[in-house]
PDB file of C-alpha atoms in Angstrom:
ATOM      1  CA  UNK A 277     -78.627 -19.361  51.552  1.00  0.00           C
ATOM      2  CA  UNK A 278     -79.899 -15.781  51.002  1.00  0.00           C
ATOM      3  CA  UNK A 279     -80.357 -14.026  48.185  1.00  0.00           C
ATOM      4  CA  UNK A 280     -77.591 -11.029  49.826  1.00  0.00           C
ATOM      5  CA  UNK A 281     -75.230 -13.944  49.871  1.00  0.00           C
ATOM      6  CA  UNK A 282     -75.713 -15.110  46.431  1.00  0.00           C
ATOM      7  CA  UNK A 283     -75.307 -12.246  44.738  1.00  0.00           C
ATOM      8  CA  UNK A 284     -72.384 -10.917  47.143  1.00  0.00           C
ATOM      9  CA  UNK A 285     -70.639 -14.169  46.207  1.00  0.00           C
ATOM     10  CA  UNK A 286     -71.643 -14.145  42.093  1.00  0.00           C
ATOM     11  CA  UNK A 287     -70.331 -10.743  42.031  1.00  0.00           C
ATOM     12  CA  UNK A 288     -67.036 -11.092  43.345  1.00  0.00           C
ATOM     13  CA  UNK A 289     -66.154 -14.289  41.602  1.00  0.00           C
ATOM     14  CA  UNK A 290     -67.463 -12.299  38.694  1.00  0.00           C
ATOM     15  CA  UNK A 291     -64.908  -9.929  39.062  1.00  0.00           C
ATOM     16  CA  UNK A 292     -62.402 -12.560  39.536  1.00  0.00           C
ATOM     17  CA  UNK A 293     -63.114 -14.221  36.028  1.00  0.00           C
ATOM     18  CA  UNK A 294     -63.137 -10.750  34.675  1.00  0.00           C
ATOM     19  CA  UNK A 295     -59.464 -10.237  36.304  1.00  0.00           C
ATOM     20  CA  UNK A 296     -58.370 -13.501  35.268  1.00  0.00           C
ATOM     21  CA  UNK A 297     -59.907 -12.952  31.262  1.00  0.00           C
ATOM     22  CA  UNK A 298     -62.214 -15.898  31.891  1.00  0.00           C
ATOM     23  CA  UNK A 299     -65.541 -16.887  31.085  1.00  0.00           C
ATOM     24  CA  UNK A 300     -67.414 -19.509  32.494  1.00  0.00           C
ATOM     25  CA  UNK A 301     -71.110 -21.443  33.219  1.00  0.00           C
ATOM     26  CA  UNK A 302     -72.449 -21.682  36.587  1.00  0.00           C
ATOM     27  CA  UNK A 303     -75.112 -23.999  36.801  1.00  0.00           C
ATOM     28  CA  UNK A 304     -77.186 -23.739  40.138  1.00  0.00           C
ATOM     29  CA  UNK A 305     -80.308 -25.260  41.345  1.00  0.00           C
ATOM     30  CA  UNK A 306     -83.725 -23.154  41.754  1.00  0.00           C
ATOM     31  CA  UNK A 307     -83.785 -22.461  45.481  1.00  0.00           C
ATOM     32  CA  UNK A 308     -85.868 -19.136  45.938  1.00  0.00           C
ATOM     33  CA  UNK A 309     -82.975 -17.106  46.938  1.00  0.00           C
ATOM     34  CA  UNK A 310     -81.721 -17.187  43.658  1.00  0.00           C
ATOM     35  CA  UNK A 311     -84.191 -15.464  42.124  1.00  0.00           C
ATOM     36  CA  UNK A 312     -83.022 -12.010  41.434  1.00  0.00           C
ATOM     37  CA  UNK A 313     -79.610 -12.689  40.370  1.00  0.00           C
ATOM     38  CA  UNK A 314     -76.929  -9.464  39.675  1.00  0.00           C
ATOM     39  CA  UNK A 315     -76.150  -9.020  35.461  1.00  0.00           C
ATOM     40  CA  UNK A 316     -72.848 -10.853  35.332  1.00  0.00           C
ATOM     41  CA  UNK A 317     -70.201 -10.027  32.514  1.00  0.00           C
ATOM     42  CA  UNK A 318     -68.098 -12.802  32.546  1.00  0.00           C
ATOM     43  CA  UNK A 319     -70.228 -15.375  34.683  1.00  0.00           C
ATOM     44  CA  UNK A 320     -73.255 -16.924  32.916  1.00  0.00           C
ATOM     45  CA  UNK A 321     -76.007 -18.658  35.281  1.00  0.00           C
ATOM     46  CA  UNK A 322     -77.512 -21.418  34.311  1.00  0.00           C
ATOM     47  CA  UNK A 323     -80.502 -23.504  36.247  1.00  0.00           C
ATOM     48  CA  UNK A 324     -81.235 -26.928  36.659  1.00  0.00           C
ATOM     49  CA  UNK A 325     -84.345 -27.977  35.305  1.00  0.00           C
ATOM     50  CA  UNK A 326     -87.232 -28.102  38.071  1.00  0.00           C
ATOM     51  CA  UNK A 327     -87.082 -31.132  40.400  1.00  0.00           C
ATOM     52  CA  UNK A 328     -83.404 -32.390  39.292  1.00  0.00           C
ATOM     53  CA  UNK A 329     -81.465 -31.615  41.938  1.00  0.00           C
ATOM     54  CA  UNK A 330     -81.927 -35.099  44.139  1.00  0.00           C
ATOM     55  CA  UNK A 331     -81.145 -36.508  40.726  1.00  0.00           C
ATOM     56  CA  UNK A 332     -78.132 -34.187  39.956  1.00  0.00           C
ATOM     57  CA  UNK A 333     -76.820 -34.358  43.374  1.00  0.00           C
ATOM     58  CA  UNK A 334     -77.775 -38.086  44.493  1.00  0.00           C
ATOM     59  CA  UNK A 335     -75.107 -37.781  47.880  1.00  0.00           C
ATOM     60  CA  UNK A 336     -77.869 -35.257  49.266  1.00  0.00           C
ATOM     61  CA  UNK A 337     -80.246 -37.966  49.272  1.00  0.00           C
ATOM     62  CA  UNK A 338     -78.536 -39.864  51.965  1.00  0.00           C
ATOM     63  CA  UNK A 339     -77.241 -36.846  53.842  1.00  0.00           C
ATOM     64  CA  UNK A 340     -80.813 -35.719  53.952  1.00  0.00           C
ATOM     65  CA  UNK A 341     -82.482 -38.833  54.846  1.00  0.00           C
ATOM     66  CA  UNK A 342     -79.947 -39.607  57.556  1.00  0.00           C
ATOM     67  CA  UNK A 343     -80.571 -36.401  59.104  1.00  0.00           C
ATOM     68  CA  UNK A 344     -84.181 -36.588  59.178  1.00  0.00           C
ATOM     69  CA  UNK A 345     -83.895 -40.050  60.973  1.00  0.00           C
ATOM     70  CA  UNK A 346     -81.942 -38.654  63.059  1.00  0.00           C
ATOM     71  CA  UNK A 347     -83.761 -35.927  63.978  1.00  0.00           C
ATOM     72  CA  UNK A 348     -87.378 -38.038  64.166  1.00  0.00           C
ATOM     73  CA  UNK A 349     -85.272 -40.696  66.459  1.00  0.00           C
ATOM     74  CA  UNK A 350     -85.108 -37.635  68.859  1.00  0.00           C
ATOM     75  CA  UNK A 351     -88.268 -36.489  68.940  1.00  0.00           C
ATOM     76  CA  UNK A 352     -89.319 -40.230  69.108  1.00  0.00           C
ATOM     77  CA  UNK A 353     -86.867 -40.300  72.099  1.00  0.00           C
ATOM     78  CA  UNK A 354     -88.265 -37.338  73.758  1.00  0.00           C
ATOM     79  CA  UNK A 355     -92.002 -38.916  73.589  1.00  0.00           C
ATOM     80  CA  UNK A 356     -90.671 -42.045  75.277  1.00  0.00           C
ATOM     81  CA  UNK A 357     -89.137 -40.794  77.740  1.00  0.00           C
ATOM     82  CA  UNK A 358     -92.240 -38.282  78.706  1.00  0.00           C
ATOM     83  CA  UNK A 359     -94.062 -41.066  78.815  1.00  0.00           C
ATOM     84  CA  UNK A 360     -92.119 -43.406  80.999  1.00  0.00           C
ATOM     85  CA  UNK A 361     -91.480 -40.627  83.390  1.00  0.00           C
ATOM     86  CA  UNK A 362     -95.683 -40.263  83.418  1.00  0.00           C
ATOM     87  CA  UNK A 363     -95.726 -36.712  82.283  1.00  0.00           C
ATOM     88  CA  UNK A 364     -97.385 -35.395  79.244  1.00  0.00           C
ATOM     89  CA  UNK A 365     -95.627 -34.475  76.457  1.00  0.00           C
ATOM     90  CA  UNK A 366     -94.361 -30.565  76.563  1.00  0.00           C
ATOM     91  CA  UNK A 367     -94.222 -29.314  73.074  1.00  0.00           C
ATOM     92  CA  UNK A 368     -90.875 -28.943  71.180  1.00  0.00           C
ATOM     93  CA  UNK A 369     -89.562 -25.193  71.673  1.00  0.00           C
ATOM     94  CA  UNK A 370     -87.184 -23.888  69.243  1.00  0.00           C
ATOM     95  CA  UNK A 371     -84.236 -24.794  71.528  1.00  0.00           C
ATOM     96  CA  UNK A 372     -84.774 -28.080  72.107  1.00  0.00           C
ATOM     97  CA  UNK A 373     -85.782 -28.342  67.856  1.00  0.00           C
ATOM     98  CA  UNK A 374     -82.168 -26.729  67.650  1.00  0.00           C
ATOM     99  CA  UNK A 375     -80.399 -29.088  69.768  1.00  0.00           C
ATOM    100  CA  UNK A 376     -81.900 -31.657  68.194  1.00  0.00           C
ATOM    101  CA  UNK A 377     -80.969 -30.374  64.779  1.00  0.00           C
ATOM    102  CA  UNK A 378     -77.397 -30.248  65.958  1.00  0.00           C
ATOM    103  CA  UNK A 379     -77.610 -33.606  67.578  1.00  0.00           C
ATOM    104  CA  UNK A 380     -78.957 -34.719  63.894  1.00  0.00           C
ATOM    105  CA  UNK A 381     -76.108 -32.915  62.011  1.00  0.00           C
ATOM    106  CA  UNK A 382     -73.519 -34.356  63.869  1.00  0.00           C
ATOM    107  CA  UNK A 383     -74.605 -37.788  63.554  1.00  0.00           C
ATOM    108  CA  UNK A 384     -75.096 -38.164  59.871  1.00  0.00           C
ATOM    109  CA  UNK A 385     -71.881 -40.449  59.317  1.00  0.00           C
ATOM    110  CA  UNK A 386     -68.863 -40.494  56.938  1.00  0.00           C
ATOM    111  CA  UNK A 387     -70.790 -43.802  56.085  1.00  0.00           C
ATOM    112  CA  UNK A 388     -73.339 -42.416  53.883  1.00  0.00           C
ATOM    113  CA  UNK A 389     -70.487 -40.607  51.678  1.00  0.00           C
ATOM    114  CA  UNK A 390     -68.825 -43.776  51.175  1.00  0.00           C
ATOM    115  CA  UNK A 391     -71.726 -45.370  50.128  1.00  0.00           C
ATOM    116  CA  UNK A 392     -72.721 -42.563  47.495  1.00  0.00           C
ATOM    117  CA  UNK A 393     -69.217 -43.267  45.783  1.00  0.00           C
ATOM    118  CA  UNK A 394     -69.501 -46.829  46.139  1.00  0.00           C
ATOM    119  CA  UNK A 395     -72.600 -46.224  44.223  1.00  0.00           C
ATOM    120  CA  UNK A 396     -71.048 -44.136  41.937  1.00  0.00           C
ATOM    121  CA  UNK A 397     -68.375 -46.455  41.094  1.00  0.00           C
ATOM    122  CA  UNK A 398     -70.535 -49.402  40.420  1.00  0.00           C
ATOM    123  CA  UNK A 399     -73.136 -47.417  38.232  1.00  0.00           C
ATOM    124  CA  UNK A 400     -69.667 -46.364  35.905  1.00  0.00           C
ATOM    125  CA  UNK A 401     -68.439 -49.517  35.587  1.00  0.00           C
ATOM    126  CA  UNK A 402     -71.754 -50.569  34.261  1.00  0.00           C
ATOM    127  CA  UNK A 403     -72.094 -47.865  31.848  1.00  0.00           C
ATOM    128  CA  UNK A 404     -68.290 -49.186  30.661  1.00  0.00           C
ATOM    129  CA  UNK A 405     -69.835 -52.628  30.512  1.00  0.00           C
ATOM    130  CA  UNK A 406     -72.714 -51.861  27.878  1.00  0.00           C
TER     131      UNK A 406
END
């Protein structure tokens, strides 16, 4: 995210509410690109309080963590495999980093969304219960 995109994007769906009579509350979390934000008429912006968003948005917990294993289990796997062939270990270049970031992506599984509504499900049935 960049701040150009932010504000490109908040002005347009601005002028969509304003087009469709509409007022509304965005609330967004404090990620540094969303610092200077355009004067909105018919969009209000609201922030999260500091530190929330894990907390607000628990599925990016797993998403996150599964990536980072995955990502670690590469560079784990290029250090093994450096070492078995008897070579030292070359130093991760930004190409390798981004194939391993793509190998990562790709390999965080459906799994972990499944599990965040499974999650989801059981803490609202509790909250029913008491």
């Amino acid at each position: 995210m960049t701040s150009e995109i932010i504000e490109d994007w908040l002005n347009s769906f601005d002028k969509s509410m304003r087009v469709k009579k509409r007022k509304i509350i965005i609330f967004i979390d404090n990620c540094s690109a969303h610092n200077n934000l355009p004067a909105l008429i018919n969009v209000s912006v609201k922030f999260f309080p500091a530190n929330t968003t894990s907390e607000l948005q628990p599925m990016d917990q797993g998403k996150i963590r599964s990536f980072k294993v995955n990502y670690r289990r590469q560079a784990v796997r290029k250090l093994v495999d450096a070492i078995d062939e008897g070579s030292t270990l070359s130093k991760i270049d930004v190409l390798n980093s981004m194939k391993m970031t793509g190998y990562a992506w790709r390999n965080v599984s459906q799994k972990i969304a499944k599990n965040f509504f499974k999650k989801l499900d059981s803490r609202m049935y509790e909250k029913r219960r008491k």
